[in-house]
XYZ file of C-alpha atoms in Angstrom:
495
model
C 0.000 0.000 0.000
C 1.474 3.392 -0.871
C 2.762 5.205 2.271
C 1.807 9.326 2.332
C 5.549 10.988 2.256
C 5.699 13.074 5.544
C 5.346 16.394 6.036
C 8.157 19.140 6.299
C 6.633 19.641 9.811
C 6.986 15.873 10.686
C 10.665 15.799 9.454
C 11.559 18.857 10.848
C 9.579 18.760 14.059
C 8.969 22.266 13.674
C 4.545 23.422 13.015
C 5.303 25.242 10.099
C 2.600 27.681 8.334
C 1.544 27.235 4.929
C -0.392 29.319 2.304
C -2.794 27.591 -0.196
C -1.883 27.400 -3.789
C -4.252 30.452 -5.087
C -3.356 32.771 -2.201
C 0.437 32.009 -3.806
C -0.309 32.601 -7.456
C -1.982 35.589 -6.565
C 0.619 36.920 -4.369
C 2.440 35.709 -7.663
C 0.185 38.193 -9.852
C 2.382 40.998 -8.228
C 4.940 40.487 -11.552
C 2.119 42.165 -13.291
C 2.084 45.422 -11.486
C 6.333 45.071 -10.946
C 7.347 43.767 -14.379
C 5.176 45.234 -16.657
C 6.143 49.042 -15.260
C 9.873 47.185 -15.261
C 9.202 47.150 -18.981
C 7.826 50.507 -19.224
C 10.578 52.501 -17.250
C 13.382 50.692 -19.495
C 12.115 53.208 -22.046
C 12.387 55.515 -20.098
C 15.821 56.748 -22.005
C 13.221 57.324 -24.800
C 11.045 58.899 -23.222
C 13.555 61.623 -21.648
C 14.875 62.202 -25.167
C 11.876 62.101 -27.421
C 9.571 63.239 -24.876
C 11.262 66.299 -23.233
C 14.525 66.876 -25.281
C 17.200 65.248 -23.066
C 20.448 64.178 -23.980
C 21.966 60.911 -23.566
C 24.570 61.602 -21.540
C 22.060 63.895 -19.056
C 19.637 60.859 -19.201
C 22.369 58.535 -17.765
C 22.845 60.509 -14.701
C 19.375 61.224 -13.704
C 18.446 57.337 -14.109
C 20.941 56.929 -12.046
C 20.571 59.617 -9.306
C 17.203 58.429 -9.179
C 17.978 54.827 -8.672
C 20.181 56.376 -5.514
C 17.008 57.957 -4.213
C 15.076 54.835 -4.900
C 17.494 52.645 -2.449
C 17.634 55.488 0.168
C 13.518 55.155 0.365
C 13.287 51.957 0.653
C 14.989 51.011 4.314
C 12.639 54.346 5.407
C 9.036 52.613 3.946
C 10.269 50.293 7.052
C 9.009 53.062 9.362
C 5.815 53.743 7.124
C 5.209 49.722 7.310
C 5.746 49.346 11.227
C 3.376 52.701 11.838
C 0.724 51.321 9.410
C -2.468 49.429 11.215
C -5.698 49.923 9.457
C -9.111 48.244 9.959
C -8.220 47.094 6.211
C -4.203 45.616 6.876
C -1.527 46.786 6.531
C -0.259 45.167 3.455
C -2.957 46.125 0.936
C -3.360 49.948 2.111
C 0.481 49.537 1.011
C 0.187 48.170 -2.291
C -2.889 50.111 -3.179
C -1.298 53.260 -2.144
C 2.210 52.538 -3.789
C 0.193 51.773 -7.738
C -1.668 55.340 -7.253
C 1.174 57.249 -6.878
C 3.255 55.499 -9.349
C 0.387 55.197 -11.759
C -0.104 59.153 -11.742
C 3.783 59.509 -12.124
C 3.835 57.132 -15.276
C 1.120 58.405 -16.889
C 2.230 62.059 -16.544
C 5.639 60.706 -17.540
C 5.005 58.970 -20.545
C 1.499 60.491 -21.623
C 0.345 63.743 -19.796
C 3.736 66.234 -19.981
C 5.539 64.263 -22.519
C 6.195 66.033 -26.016
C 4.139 69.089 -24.597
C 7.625 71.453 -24.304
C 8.396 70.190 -20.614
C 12.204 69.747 -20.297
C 14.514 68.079 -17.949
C 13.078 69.451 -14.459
C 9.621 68.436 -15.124
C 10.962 64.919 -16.537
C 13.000 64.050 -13.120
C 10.173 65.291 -10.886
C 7.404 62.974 -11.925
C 10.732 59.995 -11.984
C 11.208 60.768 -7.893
C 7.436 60.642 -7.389
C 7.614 57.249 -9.633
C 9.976 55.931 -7.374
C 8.424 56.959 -4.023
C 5.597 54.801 -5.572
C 7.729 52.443 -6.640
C 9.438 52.116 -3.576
C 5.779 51.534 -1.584
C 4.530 48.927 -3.896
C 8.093 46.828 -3.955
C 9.069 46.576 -0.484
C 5.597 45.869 0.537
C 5.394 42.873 -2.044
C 9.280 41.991 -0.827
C 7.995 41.196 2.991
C 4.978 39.001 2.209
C 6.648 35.641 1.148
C 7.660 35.089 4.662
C 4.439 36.270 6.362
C 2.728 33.425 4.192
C 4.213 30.509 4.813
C 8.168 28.994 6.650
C 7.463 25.877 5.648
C 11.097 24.472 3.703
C 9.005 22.960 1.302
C 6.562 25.802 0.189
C 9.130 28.591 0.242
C 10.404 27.490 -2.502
C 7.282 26.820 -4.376
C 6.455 30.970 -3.943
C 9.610 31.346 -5.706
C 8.478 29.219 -8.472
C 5.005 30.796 -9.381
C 6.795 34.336 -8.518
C 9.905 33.738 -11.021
C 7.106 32.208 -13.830
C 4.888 35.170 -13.691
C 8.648 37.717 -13.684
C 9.393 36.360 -16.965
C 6.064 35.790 -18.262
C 5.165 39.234 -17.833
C 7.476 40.725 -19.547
C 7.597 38.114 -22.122
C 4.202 39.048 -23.396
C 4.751 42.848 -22.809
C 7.904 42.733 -24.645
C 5.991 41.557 -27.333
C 2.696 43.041 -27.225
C 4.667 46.149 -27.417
C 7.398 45.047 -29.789
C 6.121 42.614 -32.098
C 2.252 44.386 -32.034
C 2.533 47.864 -31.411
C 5.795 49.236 -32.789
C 5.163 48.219 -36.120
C 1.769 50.288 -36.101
C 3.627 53.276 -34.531
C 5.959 53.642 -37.624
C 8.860 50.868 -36.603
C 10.589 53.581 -34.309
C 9.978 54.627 -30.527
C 7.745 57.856 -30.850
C 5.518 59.520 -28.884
C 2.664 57.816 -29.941
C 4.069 54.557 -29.143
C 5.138 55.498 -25.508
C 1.690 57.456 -25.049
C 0.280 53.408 -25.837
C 2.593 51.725 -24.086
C 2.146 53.611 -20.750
C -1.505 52.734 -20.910
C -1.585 49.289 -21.510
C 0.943 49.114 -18.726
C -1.085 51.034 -16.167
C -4.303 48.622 -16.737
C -2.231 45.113 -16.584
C -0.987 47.216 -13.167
C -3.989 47.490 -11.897
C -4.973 44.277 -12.390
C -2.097 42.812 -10.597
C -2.333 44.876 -7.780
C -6.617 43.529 -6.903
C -5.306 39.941 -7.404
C -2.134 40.726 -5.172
C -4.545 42.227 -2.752
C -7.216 38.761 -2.876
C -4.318 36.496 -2.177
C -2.823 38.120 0.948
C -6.400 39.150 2.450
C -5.870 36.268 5.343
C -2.445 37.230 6.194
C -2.792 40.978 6.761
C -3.756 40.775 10.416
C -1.673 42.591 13.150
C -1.372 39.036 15.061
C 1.302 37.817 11.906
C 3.553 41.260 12.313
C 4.457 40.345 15.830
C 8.428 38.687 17.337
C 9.567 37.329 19.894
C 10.062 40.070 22.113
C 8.250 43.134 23.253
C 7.731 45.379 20.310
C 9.604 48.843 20.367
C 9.283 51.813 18.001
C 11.297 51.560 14.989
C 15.029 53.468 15.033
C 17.173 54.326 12.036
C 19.823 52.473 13.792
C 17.730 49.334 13.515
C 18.490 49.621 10.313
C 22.694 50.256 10.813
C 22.641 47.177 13.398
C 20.825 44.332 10.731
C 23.085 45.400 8.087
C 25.756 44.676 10.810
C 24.877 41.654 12.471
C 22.739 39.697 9.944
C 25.519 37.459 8.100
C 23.164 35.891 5.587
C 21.872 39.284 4.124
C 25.615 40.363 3.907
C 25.747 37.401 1.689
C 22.989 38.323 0.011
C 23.614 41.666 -0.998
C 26.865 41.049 -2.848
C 25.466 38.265 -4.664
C 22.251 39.312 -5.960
C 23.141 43.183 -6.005
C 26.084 42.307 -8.445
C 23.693 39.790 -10.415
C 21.165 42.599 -10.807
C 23.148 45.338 -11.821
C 24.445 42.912 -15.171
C 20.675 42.072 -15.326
C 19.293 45.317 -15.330
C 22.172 46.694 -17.903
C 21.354 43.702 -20.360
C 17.714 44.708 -19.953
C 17.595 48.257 -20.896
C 15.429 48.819 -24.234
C 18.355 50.428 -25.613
C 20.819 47.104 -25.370
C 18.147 44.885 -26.272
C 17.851 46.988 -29.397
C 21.542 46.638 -30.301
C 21.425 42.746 -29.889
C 18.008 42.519 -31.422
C 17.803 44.828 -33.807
C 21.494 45.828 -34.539
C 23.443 42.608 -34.150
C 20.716 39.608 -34.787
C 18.907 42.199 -37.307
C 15.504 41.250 -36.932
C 14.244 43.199 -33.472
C 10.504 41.237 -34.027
C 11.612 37.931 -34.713
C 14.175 38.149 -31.822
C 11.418 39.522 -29.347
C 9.723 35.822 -30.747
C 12.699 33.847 -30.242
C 13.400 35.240 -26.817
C 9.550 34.034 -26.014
C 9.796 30.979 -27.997
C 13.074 29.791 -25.571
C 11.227 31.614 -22.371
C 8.371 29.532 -22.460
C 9.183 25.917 -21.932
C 12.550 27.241 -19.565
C 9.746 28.259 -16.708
C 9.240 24.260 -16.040
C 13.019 24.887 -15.168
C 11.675 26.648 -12.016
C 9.468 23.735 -10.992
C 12.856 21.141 -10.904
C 14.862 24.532 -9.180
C 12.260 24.714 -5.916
C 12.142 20.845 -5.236
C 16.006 20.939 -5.199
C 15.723 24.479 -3.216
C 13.320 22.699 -0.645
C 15.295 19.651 -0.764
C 18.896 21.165 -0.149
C 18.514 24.789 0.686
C 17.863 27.781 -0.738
C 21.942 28.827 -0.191
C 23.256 25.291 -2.541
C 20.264 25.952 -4.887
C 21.944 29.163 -5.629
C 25.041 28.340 -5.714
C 25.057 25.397 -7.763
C 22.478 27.176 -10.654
C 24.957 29.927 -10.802
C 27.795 27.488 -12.040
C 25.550 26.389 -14.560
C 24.207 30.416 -15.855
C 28.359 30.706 -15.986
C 29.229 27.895 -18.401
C 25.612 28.328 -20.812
C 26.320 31.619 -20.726
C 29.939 31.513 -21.823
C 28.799 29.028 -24.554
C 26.648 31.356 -25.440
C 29.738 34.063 -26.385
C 31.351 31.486 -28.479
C 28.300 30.920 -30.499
C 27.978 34.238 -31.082
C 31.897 34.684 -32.204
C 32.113 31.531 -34.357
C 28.374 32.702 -36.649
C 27.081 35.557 -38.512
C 24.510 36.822 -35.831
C 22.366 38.003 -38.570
C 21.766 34.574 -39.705
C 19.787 34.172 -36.210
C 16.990 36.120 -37.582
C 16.298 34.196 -40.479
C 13.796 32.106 -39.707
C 14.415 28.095 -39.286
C 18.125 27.907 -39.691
C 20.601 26.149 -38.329
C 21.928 29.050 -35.945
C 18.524 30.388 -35.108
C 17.556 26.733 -33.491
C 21.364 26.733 -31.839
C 20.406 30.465 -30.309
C 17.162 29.322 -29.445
C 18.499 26.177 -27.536
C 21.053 28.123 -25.497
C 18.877 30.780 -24.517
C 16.210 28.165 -23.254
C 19.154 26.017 -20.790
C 20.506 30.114 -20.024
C 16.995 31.329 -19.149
C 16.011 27.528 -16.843
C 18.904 28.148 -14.892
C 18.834 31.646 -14.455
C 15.113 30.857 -13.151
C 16.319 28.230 -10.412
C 18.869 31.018 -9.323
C 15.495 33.276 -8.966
C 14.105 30.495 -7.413
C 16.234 30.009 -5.077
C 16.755 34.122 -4.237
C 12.879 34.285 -3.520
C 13.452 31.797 -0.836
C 16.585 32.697 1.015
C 15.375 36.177 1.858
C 12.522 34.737 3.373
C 14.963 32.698 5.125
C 16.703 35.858 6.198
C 14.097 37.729 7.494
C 13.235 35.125 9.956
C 16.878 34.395 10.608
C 17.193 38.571 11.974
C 13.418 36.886 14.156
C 16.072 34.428 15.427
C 18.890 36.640 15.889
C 17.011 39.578 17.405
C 13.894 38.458 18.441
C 12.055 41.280 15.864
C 9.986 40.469 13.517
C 10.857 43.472 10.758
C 10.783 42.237 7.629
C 10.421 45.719 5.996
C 13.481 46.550 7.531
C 15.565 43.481 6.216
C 13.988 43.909 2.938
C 14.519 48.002 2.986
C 18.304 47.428 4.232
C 18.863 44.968 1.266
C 17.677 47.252 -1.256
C 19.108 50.018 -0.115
C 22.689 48.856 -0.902
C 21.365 46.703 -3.998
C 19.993 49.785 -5.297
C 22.857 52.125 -4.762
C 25.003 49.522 -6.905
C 22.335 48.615 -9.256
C 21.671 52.472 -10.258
C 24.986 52.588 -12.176
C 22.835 50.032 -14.415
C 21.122 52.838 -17.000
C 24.633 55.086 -17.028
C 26.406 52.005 -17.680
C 24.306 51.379 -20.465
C 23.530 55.027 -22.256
C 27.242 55.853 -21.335
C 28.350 52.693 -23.592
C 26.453 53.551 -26.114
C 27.447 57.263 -25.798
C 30.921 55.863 -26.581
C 29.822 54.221 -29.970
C 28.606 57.848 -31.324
C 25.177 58.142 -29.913
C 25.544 60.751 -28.163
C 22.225 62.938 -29.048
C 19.616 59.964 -30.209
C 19.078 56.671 -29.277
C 19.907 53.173 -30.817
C 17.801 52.130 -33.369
C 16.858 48.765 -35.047
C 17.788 50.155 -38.397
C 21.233 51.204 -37.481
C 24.189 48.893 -38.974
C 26.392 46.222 -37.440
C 29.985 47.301 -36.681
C 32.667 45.073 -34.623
C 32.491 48.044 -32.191
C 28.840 47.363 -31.374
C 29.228 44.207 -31.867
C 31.537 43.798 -28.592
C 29.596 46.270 -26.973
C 26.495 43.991 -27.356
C 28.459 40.912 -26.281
C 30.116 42.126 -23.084
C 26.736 44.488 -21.979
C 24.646 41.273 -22.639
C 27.011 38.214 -21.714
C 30.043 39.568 -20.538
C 28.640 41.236 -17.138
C 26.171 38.464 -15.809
C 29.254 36.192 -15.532
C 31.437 38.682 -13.569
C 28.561 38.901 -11.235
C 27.682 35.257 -10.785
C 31.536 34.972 -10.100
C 30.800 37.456 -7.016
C 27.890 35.340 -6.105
C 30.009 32.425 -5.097
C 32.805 34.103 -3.012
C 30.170 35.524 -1.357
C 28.210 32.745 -0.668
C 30.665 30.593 0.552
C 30.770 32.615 4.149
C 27.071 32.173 4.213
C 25.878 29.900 7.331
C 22.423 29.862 6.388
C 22.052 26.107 5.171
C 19.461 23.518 4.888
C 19.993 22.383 8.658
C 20.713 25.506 10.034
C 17.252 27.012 8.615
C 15.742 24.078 10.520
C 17.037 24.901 13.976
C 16.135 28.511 13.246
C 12.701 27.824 12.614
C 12.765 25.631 15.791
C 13.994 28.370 17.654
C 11.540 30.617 16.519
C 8.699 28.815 17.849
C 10.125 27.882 21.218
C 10.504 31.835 21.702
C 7.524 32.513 20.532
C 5.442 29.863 22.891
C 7.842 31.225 25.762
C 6.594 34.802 24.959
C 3.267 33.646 24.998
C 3.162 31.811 28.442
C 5.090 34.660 29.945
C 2.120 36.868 28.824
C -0.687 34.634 30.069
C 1.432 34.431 33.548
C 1.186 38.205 33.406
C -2.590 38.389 32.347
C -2.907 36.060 35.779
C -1.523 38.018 38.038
């Protein structure tokens, strides 16, 4: 007779708390308010220049003084989320709140002031209130993996309905806007076309934040923001003393800040027009191939959380980051030993080759996303552990905050490269021609920078302590505190 496999909380001897599968995919449904505005503000480049009359070079630095002001927000939400306790949660006043403000910012952005004479101080004004939203929205959505559930097992599985809906998302914006709408708008990025894409980006937005909102209804109650000790009002040097004391977020920081700031280069509109349109030559039938070897990679995710909640979220990231170094160099070669261009003709040999590669490169970056979603669940209730404080805004906020002051070098890094192949006063187009300069600009922008940042990843992560058994006796920790703090109270209550 076949014997029922035990439970994570029977193993572990820990009660662990579990969400059901539709309160995860809609937390999941969260990619379509973060991604699709991810998609959005990549154009934003275009929409300084075309929109308001910016230069490149002046675009580069207030992308990236922005991005500064978008990491120092984020550890300070963590006093807006502690303060926040309304007879509707905490966690969907946040979210709610956070799309309004970035919704009016966008649409003013893209639509309302653009082309209408406004120049650069009107363009970086409505950016900061974007990012305030931003900032709300993100962080909020960053703290509720570990309200939902600690169980080993289910962690992971967050991260795998989270990382299919990331790349799904912008999968189908990329080519609703790409393969659909660009060719209607002329072939080029206008005004018209940004005016479109802003509001198709704003409803899919909206969407995602009601479904977000659904899923996490049954967590938002003041009884799952609570630690192990007495709770005191929040101090900025909170903040200073996590950074300092929390080992596994150290860890964390310099792997996935360095693995984001390649990421988030390779993914500005501008570089995915040089490799698309410049390099392969065909910018629509490379937004199809990029969906084509998307697609069946997302099962990838599936085979990256059992191994996650089978070994750890720490060896699931390490190992998948080997394997994004080696696809990833193959990758290079391919490129150097073909003519690129013949990758946009459909059905030959080196479009099937570039197809193949991208789908192993994109399943293995997905297990590394995986297991990311995971471990900083696993760190927020490691600082529970360590300090007996439940804060997960602040864990979240003091991550970003460093991630984001490195990754806001990503849109100067990428308008200043192209800056230094001659486009210094418009923008890359998919018309442009092919030369070697580009060429290596393309590879090392695209290729080149993921690997120097996965190679962070692992000296970083191998001073991490947070593994497989180690997460156990945290979690085992956690709840004899937390039944000590509760007799303690009752004794009191007695007396």
């Amino acid at each position: 007779m076949f014997k029922k496999k035990p439970t994570a909380s029977e193993v572990d001897g820990v009660q662990y708390r579990r969400a059901k599968t539709w309160q995860i995919i809609c937390y999941a449904c969260n990619a379509l308010v973060g991604m699709s505005v991810y998609s959005l503000i990549g154009m934003a480049s275009y929409s300084a220049s075309i929109g308001y009359g910016i230069t490149t070079a002046a675009v580069g630095i207030i992308l990236t003084c922005t991005r500064i002001l978008d990491g120092i927000t984020d550890p300070l939400l963590a006093f807006v989320y502690d303060r926040v306790n309304t007879k509707f949660g905490k966690l969907r006043v946040l979210l709610v709140a956070g799309y309004l403000i970035e919704a009016v910012a966008l649409y003013a952005m893209f639509t309302g002031f653009s082309s209408k004479g406004m120049g650069l101080v009107a363009f970086t004004l409505l950016y900061v209130v974007y990012v305030i939203g931003y900032t709300i929205t993100n962080m909020t959505a960053q703290t509720i993996p570990a309200i939902m559930t600690n169980d080993p097992r289910q962690r992971p599985t967050i991260g795998v309905w989270t990382t299919a809906f990331n790349y799904l998302v912008p999968m189908v914006m990329s080519m609703v806007l790409n393969v659909v709408l660009l060719p209607k708008c002329g072939g080029t990025y206008n005004q018209a076309f940004l005016t479109a894409a802003c509001n198709i980006t704003l409803i899919v937005a909206a969407i995602g934040t009601l479904l977000v909102c659904l899923g996490v209804s049954a967590f938002d109650k003041p009884e799952n923001f609570v630690g192990t000790k007495k709770a005191e009002p929040l101090k900025m040097a909170d903040i200073v003393e996590v950074l300092k004391h929390n080992k596994p977020l150290q860890c964390y920081i310099a792997s996935n800040a360095s693995d984001k700031l390649a990421q988030q280069v390779g993914s500005q509109a501008i570089i995915n027009t040089i490799l698309g349109g410049i390099i392969i030559g065909n910018i629509a039938l490379g937004t199809i191939l990029t969906v084509i070897s998307m697609v069946p990679s997302i099962f990838f995710a599936a085979f990256g959380a059992k191994y996650v909640g089978k070994h750890g979220s720490k060896k699931g990231i390490v190992n998948f980051t080997c394997i994004s170094m080696v696809i990833t160099a193959v990758m290079i070669v391919f490129f150097l030993v073909i003519d690129p261009k013949q990758i946009g003709v459909m059905g030959s040999p080196a479009m099937i080759i570039y197809v193949i590669l991208s789908l192993l490169q994109n399943g293995s970056n997905m297990c590394i996303t995986t297991s990311n979603t995971s471990y900083m669940a696993d760190a927020i209730d490691f600082e529970l552990d360590r300090s007996g404080r439940y804060i997960p805004a602040v864990v979240s906020g003091t991550y970003s905050l460093v991630d984001k002051l490195i990754t806001s070098f990503a849109a100067v890094i990428a308008t200043g490269a192209v800056a230094l192949l001659g486009y210094t006063a418009t923008m890359p187009q998919p018309t442009d021609p092919c030369t070697p300069a580009i060429f290596w600009m393309g590879m090392v922008l695209k290729f080149g920078l993921p690997i120097i940042g996965w190679i962070i990843t692992l000296i970083a992560m191998r001073s991490c302590p947070l593994t497989k058994e180690e997460m156990v006796n945290v979690q085992k920790r956690i709840a004899e505190k937390k039944a000590a703090a509760q007799s303690e109270f009752y004794k009191e209550q007695l007396q």
